[in-house]
PDB file of C-alpha atoms and ligand atoms in Angstrom:
ATOM      1  CA  UNK A1359      21.132  -4.964   1.488  1.00  0.00           C
ATOM      2  CA  UNK A1360      17.454  -4.504   2.374  1.00  0.00           C
ATOM      3  CA  UNK A1361      16.514  -4.297   6.040  1.00  0.00           C
ATOM      4  CA  UNK A1362      12.936  -4.347   7.264  1.00  0.00           C
ATOM      5  CA  UNK A1363      12.426  -3.424  10.915  1.00  0.00           C
ATOM      6  CA  UNK A1364       9.229  -3.873  12.909  1.00  0.00           C
ATOM      7  CA  UNK A1365       6.999  -3.283   9.894  1.00  0.00           C
ATOM      8  CA  UNK A1366       3.285  -2.929  10.592  1.00  0.00           C
ATOM      9  CA  UNK A1367       0.562  -2.580   7.950  1.00  0.00           C
ATOM     10  CA  UNK A1368      -3.086  -1.735   8.605  1.00  0.00           C
ATOM     11  CA  UNK A1369      -6.006  -1.760   6.195  1.00  0.00           C
ATOM     12  CA  UNK A1370      -8.756   0.006   8.101  1.00  0.00           C
ATOM     13  CA  UNK A1371      -9.458  -2.312  11.023  1.00  0.00           C
ATOM     14  CA  UNK A1372      -7.281  -5.156   9.684  1.00  0.00           C
ATOM     15  CA  UNK A1373      -3.806  -5.457  11.207  1.00  0.00           C
ATOM     16  CA  UNK A1374      -2.229  -7.278   8.237  1.00  0.00           C
ATOM     17  CA  UNK A1375       1.452  -7.082   9.264  1.00  0.00           C
ATOM     18  CA  UNK A1376       2.243  -7.144  12.967  1.00  0.00           C
ATOM     19  CA  UNK A1377       5.809  -5.910  13.235  1.00  0.00           C
ATOM     20  CA  UNK A1378       7.921  -8.064  10.954  1.00  0.00           C
ATOM     21  CA  UNK A1379      11.714  -7.751  10.681  1.00  0.00           C
ATOM     22  CA  UNK A1380      13.777  -9.342   7.945  1.00  0.00           C
ATOM     23  CA  UNK A1381      16.921  -8.904   5.884  1.00  0.00           C
ATOM     24  CA  UNK A1382      17.702  -9.456   2.229  1.00  0.00           C
ATOM     25  CA  UNK A1383      21.490  -9.449   1.739  1.00  0.00           C
ATOM     26  CA  UNK A1384      22.938  -8.235  -1.538  1.00  0.00           C
ATOM     27  CA  UNK A1385      23.218 -10.909  -4.223  1.00  0.00           C
ATOM     28  CA  UNK A1386      21.039 -13.461  -2.423  1.00  0.00           C
ATOM     29  CA  UNK A1387      17.659 -15.056  -3.074  1.00  0.00           C
ATOM     30  CA  UNK A1388      15.415 -14.678  -0.043  1.00  0.00           C
ATOM     31  CA  UNK A1389      11.931 -16.143   0.015  1.00  0.00           C
ATOM     32  CA  UNK A1390       8.886 -15.385   2.076  1.00  0.00           C
ATOM     33  CA  UNK A1391       6.438 -18.274   2.291  1.00  0.00           C
ATOM     34  CA  UNK A1392       3.072 -18.521   3.988  1.00  0.00           C
ATOM     35  CA  UNK A1393      -0.568 -19.418   3.502  1.00  0.00           C
ATOM     36  CA  UNK A1394      -3.226 -17.305   1.763  1.00  0.00           C
ATOM     37  CA  UNK A1395      -3.755 -14.027   3.538  1.00  0.00           C
ATOM     38  CA  UNK A1396      -0.611 -14.311   5.701  1.00  0.00           C
ATOM     39  CA  UNK A1397       0.575 -10.885   4.522  1.00  0.00           C
ATOM     40  CA  UNK A1398       3.159 -11.788   1.881  1.00  0.00           C
ATOM     41  CA  UNK A1399       1.909  -9.371  -0.775  1.00  0.00           C
ATOM     42  CA  UNK A1400       1.449  -6.675   1.851  1.00  0.00           C
ATOM     43  CA  UNK A1401       5.126  -7.003   2.765  1.00  0.00           C
ATOM     44  CA  UNK A1402       6.274  -6.485  -0.829  1.00  0.00           C
ATOM     45  CA  UNK A1403       3.775  -3.700  -1.450  1.00  0.00           C
ATOM     46  CA  UNK A1404       4.841  -1.894   1.739  1.00  0.00           C
ATOM     47  CA  UNK A1405       8.518  -2.073   0.727  1.00  0.00           C
ATOM     48  CA  UNK A1406       7.594  -0.769  -2.746  1.00  0.00           C
ATOM     49  CA  UNK A1407       5.875   2.289  -1.233  1.00  0.00           C
ATOM     50  CA  UNK A1408       2.391   1.145  -2.256  1.00  0.00           C
ATOM     51  CA  UNK A1409       0.862   0.926   1.223  1.00  0.00           C
ATOM     52  CA  UNK A1410      -0.217   4.132   2.966  1.00  0.00           C
ATOM     53  CA  UNK A1411      -0.865   2.985   6.518  1.00  0.00           C
ATOM     54  CA  UNK A1412       2.392   1.487   7.712  1.00  0.00           C
ATOM     55  CA  UNK A1413       4.777   1.791  10.647  1.00  0.00           C
ATOM     56  CA  UNK A1414       8.344   0.613  11.100  1.00  0.00           C
ATOM     57  CA  UNK A1415      11.402   1.081   8.943  1.00  0.00           C
ATOM     58  CA  UNK A1416      12.615  -0.061   5.549  1.00  0.00           C
ATOM     59  CA  UNK A1417      16.298   0.556   4.879  1.00  0.00           C
ATOM     60  CA  UNK A1418      17.899  -0.015   1.528  1.00  0.00           C
ATOM     61  CA  UNK A1419      21.665   0.208   1.047  1.00  0.00           C
ATOM     62  CA  UNK A1420      21.873   2.223   4.264  1.00  0.00           C
ATOM     63  CA  UNK A1421      19.210   4.812   3.296  1.00  0.00           C
ATOM     64  CA  UNK A1422      15.703   5.070   4.722  1.00  0.00           C
ATOM     65  CA  UNK A1423      13.077   4.398   2.019  1.00  0.00           C
ATOM     66  CA  UNK A1424      10.108   3.856   4.362  1.00  0.00           C
ATOM     67  CA  UNK A1425       8.173   6.946   3.347  1.00  0.00           C
ATOM     68  CA  UNK A1426       9.278   7.184  -0.270  1.00  0.00           C
ATOM     69  CA  UNK A1427       6.818   7.233  -3.169  1.00  0.00           C
ATOM     70  CA  UNK A1428       6.626   4.119  -5.384  1.00  0.00           C
ATOM     71  CA  UNK A1429       8.512   5.975  -8.117  1.00  0.00           C
ATOM     72  CA  UNK A1430      11.346   6.967  -5.755  1.00  0.00           C
ATOM     73  CA  UNK A1431      11.628   3.405  -4.471  1.00  0.00           C
ATOM     74  CA  UNK A1432      11.864   2.201  -8.077  1.00  0.00           C
ATOM     75  CA  UNK A1433      14.494   4.844  -8.866  1.00  0.00           C
ATOM     76  CA  UNK A1434      16.482   3.679  -5.828  1.00  0.00           C
ATOM     77  CA  UNK A1435      16.807   0.253  -7.487  1.00  0.00           C
ATOM     78  CA  UNK A1436      13.918  -1.829  -6.149  1.00  0.00           C
ATOM     79  CA  UNK A1437      11.403  -3.225  -8.669  1.00  0.00           C
ATOM     80  CA  UNK A1438       8.196  -5.100  -7.883  1.00  0.00           C
ATOM     81  CA  UNK A1439       6.794  -7.735 -10.203  1.00  0.00           C
ATOM     82  CA  UNK A1440       3.255  -7.838  -8.821  1.00  0.00           C
ATOM     83  CA  UNK A1441       0.939 -10.773  -8.359  1.00  0.00           C
ATOM     84  CA  UNK A1442      -1.599 -11.528 -11.063  1.00  0.00           C
ATOM     85  CA  UNK A1443       0.805 -10.385 -13.759  1.00  0.00           C
ATOM     86  CA  UNK A1444      -0.696  -6.899 -14.117  1.00  0.00           C
ATOM     87  CA  UNK A1445       0.600  -6.329 -17.596  1.00  0.00           C
ATOM     88  CA  UNK A1446      -1.177  -3.836 -19.860  1.00  0.00           C
ATOM     89  CA  UNK A1447      -3.417  -6.062 -22.032  1.00  0.00           C
ATOM     90  CA  UNK A1448      -4.022  -3.508 -24.802  1.00  0.00           C
ATOM     91  CA  UNK A1449      -0.358  -2.595 -25.229  1.00  0.00           C
ATOM     92  CA  UNK A1450       2.094  -4.688 -27.215  1.00  0.00           C
ATOM     93  CA  UNK A1451       4.837  -6.762 -25.649  1.00  0.00           C
ATOM     94  CA  UNK A1452       7.383  -4.121 -26.663  1.00  0.00           C
ATOM     95  CA  UNK A1453       5.286  -1.271 -25.234  1.00  0.00           C
ATOM     96  CA  UNK A1454       4.844  -3.161 -21.966  1.00  0.00           C
ATOM     97  CA  UNK A1455       8.593  -3.727 -21.723  1.00  0.00           C
ATOM     98  CA  UNK A1456       9.475  -0.125 -22.536  1.00  0.00           C
ATOM     99  CA  UNK A1457       7.076   1.102 -19.836  1.00  0.00           C
ATOM    100  CA  UNK A1458       9.267  -0.789 -17.379  1.00  0.00           C
ATOM    101  CA  UNK A1459      12.149   1.464 -18.438  1.00  0.00           C
ATOM    102  CA  UNK A1460      10.267   4.758 -18.076  1.00  0.00           C
ATOM    103  CA  UNK A1461      12.560   5.993 -15.288  1.00  0.00           C
ATOM    104  CA  UNK A1462      15.660   5.589 -17.504  1.00  0.00           C
ATOM    105  CA  UNK A1463      16.998   7.973 -20.112  1.00  0.00           C
ATOM    106  CA  UNK A1464      20.121   6.062 -21.151  1.00  0.00           C
ATOM    107  CA  UNK A1465      18.997   4.760 -24.553  1.00  0.00           C
ATOM    108  CA  UNK A1466      22.066   2.555 -25.025  1.00  0.00           C
ATOM    109  CA  UNK A1467      21.653   1.006 -21.582  1.00  0.00           C
ATOM    110  CA  UNK A1468      17.936   0.403 -22.160  1.00  0.00           C
ATOM    111  CA  UNK A1469      18.728  -1.384 -25.438  1.00  0.00           C
ATOM    112  CA  UNK A1470      21.294  -3.563 -23.639  1.00  0.00           C
ATOM    113  CA  UNK A1471      18.769  -4.478 -20.937  1.00  0.00           C
ATOM    114  CA  UNK A1472      16.174  -5.249 -23.627  1.00  0.00           C
ATOM    115  CA  UNK A1473      18.631  -7.604 -25.326  1.00  0.00           C
ATOM    116  CA  UNK A1474      19.245  -9.318 -21.965  1.00  0.00           C
ATOM    117  CA  UNK A1475      15.488  -9.664 -21.325  1.00  0.00           C
ATOM    118  CA  UNK A1476      15.058 -11.214 -24.798  1.00  0.00           C
ATOM    119  CA  UNK A1477      17.885 -13.642 -24.006  1.00  0.00           C
ATOM    120  CA  UNK A1478      16.101 -14.672 -20.803  1.00  0.00           C
ATOM    121  CA  UNK A1479      12.701 -14.837 -22.518  1.00  0.00           C
ATOM    122  CA  UNK A1480      13.179 -15.733 -26.196  1.00  0.00           C
ATOM    123  CA  UNK A1481       9.414 -16.176 -26.552  1.00  0.00           C
ATOM    124  CA  UNK A1482       8.906 -12.469 -25.914  1.00  0.00           C
ATOM    125  CA  UNK A1483      11.326 -11.592 -28.692  1.00  0.00           C
ATOM    126  CA  UNK A1484       9.195 -13.527 -31.177  1.00  0.00           C
ATOM    127  CA  UNK A1485       6.094 -11.663 -30.028  1.00  0.00           C
ATOM    128  CA  UNK A1486       7.084  -8.019 -29.710  1.00  0.00           C
ATOM    129  CA  UNK A1487       4.013  -6.821 -31.677  1.00  0.00           C
ATOM    130  CA  UNK A1488       1.500  -9.067 -29.970  1.00  0.00           C
ATOM    131  CA  UNK A1489      -0.942  -7.456 -27.530  1.00  0.00           C
ATOM    132  CA  UNK A1490      -0.124  -8.368 -23.914  1.00  0.00           C
ATOM    133  CA  UNK A1491      -3.655  -9.551 -23.248  1.00  0.00           C
ATOM    134  CA  UNK A1492      -3.454 -12.213 -25.973  1.00  0.00           C
ATOM    135  CA  UNK A1493      -0.354 -13.896 -24.517  1.00  0.00           C
ATOM    136  CA  UNK A1494      -0.714 -17.200 -22.683  1.00  0.00           C
ATOM    137  CA  UNK A1495      -0.623 -17.150 -18.891  1.00  0.00           C
ATOM    138  CA  UNK A1496       3.005 -18.233 -18.820  1.00  0.00           C
ATOM    139  CA  UNK A1497       4.001 -15.662 -21.437  1.00  0.00           C
ATOM    140  CA  UNK A1498       2.233 -12.898 -19.490  1.00  0.00           C
ATOM    141  CA  UNK A1499       4.183 -13.913 -16.392  1.00  0.00           C
ATOM    142  CA  UNK A1500       7.422 -13.689 -18.358  1.00  0.00           C
ATOM    143  CA  UNK A1501       6.407 -10.299 -19.695  1.00  0.00           C
ATOM    144  CA  UNK A1502       5.742  -9.082 -16.149  1.00  0.00           C
ATOM    145  CA  UNK A1503       9.170 -10.277 -15.032  1.00  0.00           C
ATOM    146  CA  UNK A1504      10.810  -8.771 -18.105  1.00  0.00           C
ATOM    147  CA  UNK A1505       9.076  -5.456 -17.508  1.00  0.00           C
ATOM    148  CA  UNK A1506      10.329  -5.388 -13.900  1.00  0.00           C
ATOM    149  CA  UNK A1507      13.885  -6.029 -15.120  1.00  0.00           C
ATOM    150  CA  UNK A1508      13.709  -3.167 -17.655  1.00  0.00           C
ATOM    151  CA  UNK A1509      14.131  -0.604 -14.844  1.00  0.00           C
ATOM    152  CA  UNK A1510      17.535  -2.173 -14.202  1.00  0.00           C
ATOM    153  CA  UNK A1511      16.848  -2.858 -10.529  1.00  0.00           C
ATOM    154  CA  UNK A1512      19.379  -4.168  -8.017  1.00  0.00           C
ATOM    155  CA  UNK A1513      16.596  -5.869  -6.075  1.00  0.00           C
ATOM    156  CA  UNK A1514      13.699  -7.624  -7.812  1.00  0.00           C
ATOM    157  CA  UNK A1515      10.689  -8.443  -5.659  1.00  0.00           C
ATOM    158  CA  UNK A1516       8.485 -11.126  -7.220  1.00  0.00           C
ATOM    159  CA  UNK A1517       4.980 -11.831  -5.989  1.00  0.00           C
ATOM    160  CA  UNK A1518       3.953 -15.419  -6.763  1.00  0.00           C
ATOM    161  CA  UNK A1519       5.612 -15.703 -10.177  1.00  0.00           C
ATOM    162  CA  UNK A1520       4.620 -19.366 -10.511  1.00  0.00           C
ATOM    163  CA  UNK A1521       0.936 -18.879  -9.680  1.00  0.00           C
ATOM    164  CA  UNK A1522      -1.386 -20.700 -12.053  1.00  0.00           C
ATOM    165  CA  UNK A1523       1.346 -22.080 -14.307  1.00  0.00           C
ATOM    166  CA  UNK A1524       1.638 -25.644 -15.580  1.00  0.00           C
ATOM    167  CA  UNK A1525       4.396 -27.716 -13.885  1.00  0.00           C
ATOM    168  CA  UNK A1526       6.820 -27.433 -16.786  1.00  0.00           C
ATOM    169  CA  UNK A1527       6.480 -23.645 -16.814  1.00  0.00           C
ATOM    170  CA  UNK A1528       6.863 -23.494 -13.035  1.00  0.00           C
ATOM    171  CA  UNK A1529      10.211 -25.226 -13.446  1.00  0.00           C
ATOM    172  CA  UNK A1530      11.177 -22.738 -16.159  1.00  0.00           C
ATOM    173  CA  UNK A1531      10.211 -19.739 -14.023  1.00  0.00           C
ATOM    174  CA  UNK A1532      12.380 -20.963 -11.144  1.00  0.00           C
ATOM    175  CA  UNK A1533      15.293 -21.537 -13.530  1.00  0.00           C
ATOM    176  CA  UNK A1534      14.869 -17.980 -14.786  1.00  0.00           C
ATOM    177  CA  UNK A1535      14.806 -16.637 -11.214  1.00  0.00           C
ATOM    178  CA  UNK A1536      18.148 -18.352 -10.630  1.00  0.00           C
ATOM    179  CA  UNK A1537      19.524 -16.989 -13.898  1.00  0.00           C
ATOM    180  CA  UNK A1538      18.472 -13.454 -12.919  1.00  0.00           C
ATOM    181  CA  UNK A1539      20.233 -13.925  -9.588  1.00  0.00           C
ATOM    182  CA  UNK A1540      23.407 -15.260 -11.212  1.00  0.00           C
ATOM    183  CA  UNK A1541      23.475 -12.045 -13.270  1.00  0.00           C
ATOM    184  CA  UNK A1542      23.855 -10.151  -9.997  1.00  0.00           C
ATOM    185  CA  UNK A1543      20.280  -9.271  -9.060  1.00  0.00           C
ATOM    186  CA  UNK A1544      19.153  -9.666  -5.467  1.00  0.00           C
ATOM    187  CA  UNK A1545      15.774 -11.425  -5.297  1.00  0.00           C
ATOM    188  CA  UNK A1546      12.979 -11.261  -2.736  1.00  0.00           C
ATOM    189  CA  UNK A1547      10.512 -13.961  -3.708  1.00  0.00           C
ATOM    190  CA  UNK A1548       7.012 -14.460  -2.361  1.00  0.00           C
ATOM    191  CA  UNK A1549       5.594 -17.892  -3.084  1.00  0.00           C
ATOM    192  CA  UNK A1550       2.903 -20.352  -2.149  1.00  0.00           C
ATOM    193  CA  UNK A1551       4.925 -23.042  -3.924  1.00  0.00           C
ATOM    194  CA  UNK A1552       7.032 -23.505  -0.795  1.00  0.00           C
ATOM    195  CA  UNK A1553       8.986 -26.499  -2.041  1.00  0.00           C
ATOM    196  CA  UNK A1554      10.287 -24.819  -5.202  1.00  0.00           C
ATOM    197  CA  UNK A1555      10.916 -21.523  -3.416  1.00  0.00           C
ATOM    198  CA  UNK A1556      12.898 -23.101  -0.574  1.00  0.00           C
ATOM    199  CA  UNK A1557      14.966 -25.053  -3.069  1.00  0.00           C
ATOM    200  CA  UNK A1558      16.276 -21.899  -4.770  1.00  0.00           C
ATOM    201  CA  UNK A1559      16.425 -19.672  -1.684  1.00  0.00           C
ATOM    202  CA  UNK A1560      19.586 -18.852   0.242  1.00  0.00           C
ATOM    203  CA  UNK A1561      17.421 -17.816   3.150  1.00  0.00           C
ATOM    204  CA  UNK A1562      13.723 -18.036   3.966  1.00  0.00           C
ATOM    205  CA  UNK A1563      11.107 -16.583   6.272  1.00  0.00           C
ATOM    206  CA  UNK A1564       7.756 -18.126   7.163  1.00  0.00           C
ATOM    207  CA  UNK A1565       4.859 -15.722   7.666  1.00  0.00           C
ATOM    208  CA  UNK A1566       1.689 -16.677   9.544  1.00  0.00           C
ATOM    209  CA  UNK A1567      -1.206 -14.242   9.954  1.00  0.00           C
ATOM    210  CA  UNK A1568       0.978 -11.154   9.903  1.00  0.00           C
ATOM    211  CA  UNK A1569       3.910 -12.422  11.995  1.00  0.00           C
ATOM    212  CA  UNK A1570       7.156 -14.177  11.131  1.00  0.00           C
ATOM    213  CA  UNK A1571       7.251 -17.515  12.909  1.00  0.00           C
ATOM    214  CA  UNK A1572      10.361 -19.183  11.512  1.00  0.00           C
ATOM    215  CA  UNK A1573      13.434 -18.371   9.460  1.00  0.00           C
ATOM    216  CA  UNK A1574      16.597 -20.054   8.284  1.00  0.00           C
ATOM    217  CA  UNK A1575      18.534 -21.177   5.205  1.00  0.00           C
ATOM    218  CA  UNK A1576      16.207 -22.556   2.503  1.00  0.00           C
ATOM    219  CA  UNK A1577      17.805 -26.014   2.670  1.00  0.00           C
ATOM    220  CA  UNK A1578      17.292 -26.125   6.463  1.00  0.00           C
ATOM    221  CA  UNK A1579      13.623 -25.132   6.293  1.00  0.00           C
ATOM    222  CA  UNK A1580      13.028 -27.824   3.671  1.00  0.00           C
ATOM    223  CA  UNK A1581      13.942 -30.331   6.387  1.00  0.00           C
ATOM    224  CA  UNK A1582      12.089 -28.596   9.214  1.00  0.00           C
ATOM    225  CA  UNK A1583       9.214 -30.757  10.510  1.00  0.00           C
ATOM    226  CA  UNK A1584       6.949 -27.719  11.077  1.00  0.00           C
ATOM    227  CA  UNK A1585       7.497 -26.534   7.505  1.00  0.00           C
ATOM    228  CA  UNK A1586       7.021 -30.032   6.128  1.00  0.00           C
ATOM    229  CA  UNK A1587       3.769 -30.424   8.013  1.00  0.00           C
ATOM    230  CA  UNK A1588       2.262 -27.034   7.184  1.00  0.00           C
ATOM    231  CA  UNK A1589       3.654 -26.169   3.745  1.00  0.00           C
ATOM    232  CA  UNK A1590       5.111 -29.227   2.066  1.00  0.00           C
ATOM    233  CA  UNK A1591       2.190 -31.608   2.434  1.00  0.00           C
ATOM    234  CA  UNK A1592       3.611 -33.574   5.394  1.00  0.00           C
TER     235      UNK A1592
HETATM  236  P1  ATP B2543      -2.223 -14.472  -0.871  1.00  0.00           P
HETATM  237  O1  ATP B2543      -1.226 -15.571  -0.884  1.00  0.00           O
HETATM  238  O2  ATP B2543      -3.641 -14.984  -0.764  1.00  0.00           O
HETATM  239  O3  ATP B2543      -2.037 -13.450  -1.929  1.00  0.00           O
HETATM  240  P2  ATP B2543      -0.849 -12.829   1.101  1.00  0.00           P
HETATM  241  O4  ATP B2543      -0.042 -13.623   2.070  1.00  0.00           O
HETATM  242  O5  ATP B2543      -0.116 -12.194  -0.006  1.00  0.00           O
HETATM  243  O6  ATP B2543      -2.044 -13.710   0.557  1.00  0.00           O
HETATM  244  P3  ATP B2543      -1.948 -10.232   1.661  1.00  0.00           P
HETATM  245  O7  ATP B2543      -2.495 -10.088   0.299  1.00  0.00           O
HETATM  246  O8  ATP B2543      -0.791  -9.423   2.047  1.00  0.00           O
HETATM  247  O9  ATP B2543      -1.626 -11.769   1.969  1.00  0.00           O
HETATM  248  O10 ATP B2543      -3.141  -9.967   2.688  1.00  0.00           O
HETATM  249  C1  ATP B2543      -2.981  -9.954   4.107  1.00  0.00           C
HETATM  250  C2  ATP B2543      -4.302  -9.566   4.762  1.00  0.00           C
HETATM  251  O11 ATP B2543      -4.605  -8.198   4.470  1.00  0.00           O
HETATM  252  C3  ATP B2543      -5.504 -10.369   4.278  1.00  0.00           C
HETATM  253  O12 ATP B2543      -6.359 -10.577   5.376  1.00  0.00           O
HETATM  254  C4  ATP B2543      -6.157  -9.450   3.256  1.00  0.00           C
HETATM  255  O13 ATP B2543      -7.547  -9.675   3.156  1.00  0.00           O
HETATM  256  C5  ATP B2543      -5.856  -8.083   3.812  1.00  0.00           C
HETATM  257  N1  ATP B2543      -5.726  -7.061   2.750  1.00  0.00           N
HETATM  258  C6  ATP B2543      -4.800  -7.038   1.764  1.00  0.00           C
HETATM  259  N2  ATP B2543      -4.954  -5.960   0.974  1.00  0.00           N
HETATM  260  C7  ATP B2543      -6.005  -5.281   1.470  1.00  0.00           C
HETATM  261  C8  ATP B2543      -6.681  -4.075   1.104  1.00  0.00           C
HETATM  262  N3  ATP B2543      -6.269  -3.322   0.068  1.00  0.00           N
HETATM  263  N4  ATP B2543      -7.738  -3.689   1.851  1.00  0.00           N
HETATM  264  C9  ATP B2543      -8.153  -4.421   2.909  1.00  0.00           C
HETATM  265  N5  ATP B2543      -7.563  -5.553   3.310  1.00  0.00           N
HETATM  266  C10 ATP B2543      -6.507  -5.996   2.609  1.00  0.00           C
END
């Protein structure tokens, strides 16, 4: 279980997160929706240890990870699949995936995870020698997700995994998110595609300019007039 308490993030003079509190229970899919600039990425980056100027508390499985380095957070079982894919364009698919496993030294376990990632993303298996940068947008997104899974995390945080993808691929990405969850991974999903995110989410939070304004089960928020008006096109 991940617990965020009164989390503040500042970038110089910008108060990007103004004391948000949220929970991600083990085994669930929780989504954070909100407009551009609301602070969704900042939330994930702060949890991952990538933001210097923060206040509040992040607890993970009972331990305090607020001030941990990104590597320690990853070792504790939390992986971030960042926005914009951020794969290494000059490395091959296989090299990108193996970088995701750099914190592990159990060769047999790494091979088993690799097999699982190839099951989830058969297209990556056909392209192990291809340079990351020459993959299509959708394939790069799958590589980024696969790389995050290679660390064998308990919690996968995904920042806009459907961004810029064609509708058919968006559907596929959300099916894969559900498949990852069924395999026992807890998911914290940041999305601008509110409709698709709320449909798969057990629980959801709505972020507006640095503050949480609404939360509830995904199915409930789908029916909420305020959510419909602001995020689902009326
Ligand atoms: P989007 O959906 O557009 O990615 P978001 O909800 O993920 O937006 P954040 O990226 O967390 O929002 O940004 C929140 C606010 O913090 C924005 O006003 C943004 O300009 C600002 N911000 C984010 N990162 C930095 C940074 N490194 N330096 C300065 N300001 C930043």
